[in-house]
Amino acid sequence: MKKAIHWFRRDLRLTDNTALAAASQAAESVLPVYILSDWKKEHAWTGPNRQHFLCESLRELAEALPKRSGRLLIRQGNADEILRELLIETGAEAVYFNRDPDPFGREMEGRVEKMAGALGRAVCSYKDHALHERDELRTKSGGPYRVFTPYARAWRELPKELEPAKLRQLNTPEGIRSLALPTVKTWGLKESEVADIAEPGEKAARRRMSAFLD
């Protein structure tokens, strides 16, 4: 295909990003987009620290993408509505994303699939955040495990796909509208309330993983 959208969500990295790599292999050009939520000042499960971590991770991602001939697009609003606008605006033929494990994320995925289907565009979703998703591990009766040891035994017995996803050049077209990178002020939060937390970004995450493995 000529153009595909990669919808960044929890996966703010280039290394071993399953959906992004698949999009780069399937399309001549990839449009990487992150969609900002549009709440202001207060939210039930986030605040200045988490949003600062997000902003700095996005900044590092935006700096890394040009090395793959990519450019991070920033939009804001409901994901299904923004992706619809972007599909129509750019003529992209598919939306790629890594599946989210939480109920809100899965609900939005359903809305995106419905929207894309109505436009006649493809949706390609991938397992990425875990070696095995929850539907892969079931008891003999088909229900979820309720005791850890049998679950762990079944988990170990499943084959593991450990080959890293291979990312090619993205060739993001120029001229596609994008918002500026966000700051905590984007959500009406105060910089002065940000605490000294874990260092954001893919490079810092890889350093922490290496230290843990050592």
XYZ file of C-alpha atoms in Angstrom:
214
model
C 0.000 0.000 0.000
C 1.080 3.611 -0.427
C 0.251 5.126 2.990
C -0.530 3.727 6.418
C -1.073 5.375 9.801
C 0.692 4.096 12.894
C -1.273 5.123 15.993
C 1.145 5.461 18.916
C -0.417 4.693 22.296
C 1.556 3.103 25.176
C 4.299 2.093 22.742
C 6.411 5.271 22.578
C 9.485 3.556 21.155
C 11.077 2.583 17.859
C 12.864 -0.554 19.074
C 10.846 -3.776 18.744
C 7.567 -1.975 18.084
C 5.419 -4.658 16.469
C 2.752 -2.544 14.754
C 5.148 0.205 13.660
C 7.528 -2.327 12.113
C 4.640 -4.066 10.336
C 3.401 -0.759 8.940
C 6.904 0.105 7.713
C 7.077 -3.209 5.859
C 3.598 -2.943 4.340
C 3.461 0.693 3.224
C 5.619 3.002 1.144
C 5.106 5.763 3.706
C 4.005 5.659 7.342
C 2.280 8.447 9.258
C 3.150 8.098 12.957
C 0.566 9.916 15.086
C 0.018 10.431 18.789
C -3.403 11.688 19.869
C -3.526 13.851 22.979
C -6.479 13.575 25.336
C -8.442 16.815 25.684
C -9.354 16.890 29.405
C -8.263 19.930 31.423
C -6.889 20.434 34.976
C -8.222 17.284 36.634
C -8.382 13.612 35.727
C -9.274 10.505 37.705
C -6.036 8.581 37.077
C -3.327 10.989 35.998
C -1.686 14.271 36.973
C 1.449 16.435 36.514
C 4.016 13.650 37.021
C 2.483 11.210 34.563
C 1.827 13.903 31.948
C 5.375 15.236 32.269
C 6.683 11.697 31.716
C 4.465 11.447 28.622
C 5.596 14.829 27.248
C 9.288 14.027 27.598
C 8.816 10.565 26.091
C 7.052 12.151 23.107
C 9.856 14.685 22.744
C 12.488 11.927 22.581
C 10.351 9.948 20.137
C 9.956 13.014 17.915
C 13.749 13.462 17.890
C 14.356 9.796 17.030
C 11.857 9.420 14.172
C 13.764 11.518 11.582
C 16.563 8.929 11.720
C 14.032 6.612 10.046
C 12.769 9.339 7.689
C 9.753 9.754 9.941
C 7.987 12.653 11.624
C 5.746 12.515 14.685
C 2.291 13.963 14.079
C 0.461 15.354 17.095
C -3.310 15.721 17.115
C -5.799 16.138 19.977
C -9.295 14.782 20.588
C -11.125 11.448 20.517
C -8.950 8.864 18.807
C -11.615 7.481 16.463
C -12.608 10.969 15.300
C -9.018 12.153 14.811
C -8.014 9.002 12.944
C -11.047 9.404 10.684
C -9.955 12.963 9.860
C -6.404 11.805 9.181
C -7.491 8.916 6.937
C -9.624 11.230 4.816
C -7.082 14.064 4.818
C -4.099 11.939 3.743
C -5.706 9.125 1.796
C -4.037 6.539 4.040
C -5.265 3.019 3.429
C -4.876 1.467 6.875
C -4.462 2.122 10.587
C -1.852 0.096 12.488
C -1.685 -0.099 16.277
C -0.631 -2.312 19.165
C -3.545 -3.670 21.161
C -4.220 -2.180 24.590
C -4.895 -4.491 27.550
C -7.263 -2.192 29.446
C -11.058 -1.912 28.962
C -11.031 1.753 27.869
C -8.374 1.046 25.266
C -10.189 -2.000 23.938
C -13.433 -0.046 23.671
C -11.689 2.640 21.619
C -10.173 -0.024 19.372
C -13.687 -1.225 18.606
C -14.747 2.294 17.687
C -11.712 2.723 15.437
C -12.430 -0.576 13.684
C -16.053 0.437 13.096
C -15.022 3.854 11.783
C -12.354 2.459 9.454
C -14.728 -0.202 8.164
C -17.274 2.458 7.253
C -14.570 4.233 5.221
C -13.411 1.015 3.586
C -9.976 1.227 5.236
C -8.081 -1.597 6.892
C -7.275 -1.939 10.602
C -4.214 -3.966 11.586
C -3.775 -4.598 15.317
C -0.930 -6.468 16.999
C 0.082 -8.155 20.225
C 2.946 -6.125 21.655
C 2.688 -5.289 25.365
C 2.908 -8.850 26.654
C 4.318 -12.182 25.506
C 0.798 -13.616 25.860
C -2.487 -11.742 25.866
C -5.236 -12.732 28.282
C -7.323 -14.625 25.728
C -4.387 -16.937 24.959
C -4.402 -18.480 28.435
C -7.573 -20.324 29.384
C -8.399 -23.294 31.569
C -9.650 -26.526 29.985
C -13.208 -25.324 30.621
C -12.475 -22.115 28.708
C -12.481 -19.747 31.683
C -9.696 -17.581 33.121
C -7.203 -19.001 35.594
C -7.931 -18.121 39.233
C -4.852 -19.757 40.798
C -1.364 -18.526 39.928
C 0.639 -21.782 39.817
C -1.465 -23.518 37.110
C -1.510 -20.221 35.197
C 2.294 -19.906 35.410
C 2.739 -23.513 34.270
C 0.468 -22.963 31.253
C 2.208 -19.656 30.483
C 5.635 -21.298 30.408
C 4.439 -24.035 28.068
C 3.227 -21.641 25.371
C 5.802 -20.896 22.625
C 7.452 -17.480 22.860
C 7.923 -15.264 19.806
C 11.221 -13.562 20.630
C 12.325 -12.320 17.198
C 12.418 -8.474 17.363
C 10.218 -6.616 14.925
C 12.356 -5.087 12.154
C 11.700 -1.421 11.436
C 12.281 -0.036 7.947
C 12.293 3.563 6.718
C 9.006 5.358 7.361
C 9.146 8.063 4.661
C 6.513 10.250 6.342
C 5.200 12.806 3.819
C 5.791 16.501 4.434
C 3.001 19.020 4.775
C 0.691 17.075 7.100
C -0.681 19.303 9.851
C 0.602 18.659 13.364
C 0.244 20.355 16.726
C 3.323 21.317 18.706
C 4.709 18.833 21.210
C 2.704 19.083 24.447
C 3.789 20.294 27.863
C 1.929 19.801 31.148
C 0.339 23.205 30.454
C -1.505 21.554 27.536
C -3.796 19.993 30.158
C -3.922 23.074 32.391
C -1.413 21.603 34.845
C 1.490 23.394 36.551
C 5.172 22.717 35.881
C 5.899 23.547 39.524
C 3.908 20.474 40.621
C 6.113 18.016 38.685
C 8.237 15.866 41.000
C 11.612 14.243 40.328
C 10.467 10.875 38.966
C 11.924 8.165 36.738
C 13.704 9.486 33.644
C 11.329 9.464 30.632
C 11.979 8.086 27.166
C 13.005 4.922 25.353
C 16.753 5.248 26.022
C 16.222 5.565 29.788
C 13.807 2.625 29.750
C 16.381 0.455 27.980
C 19.022 1.432 30.540
C 16.683 0.437 33.372
C 15.910 -2.870 31.663
C 19.623 -3.603 31.197
C 20.336 -2.797 34.845
C 17.500 -5.102 35.933
C 18.750 -7.959 33.763
C 22.305 -7.498 35.068
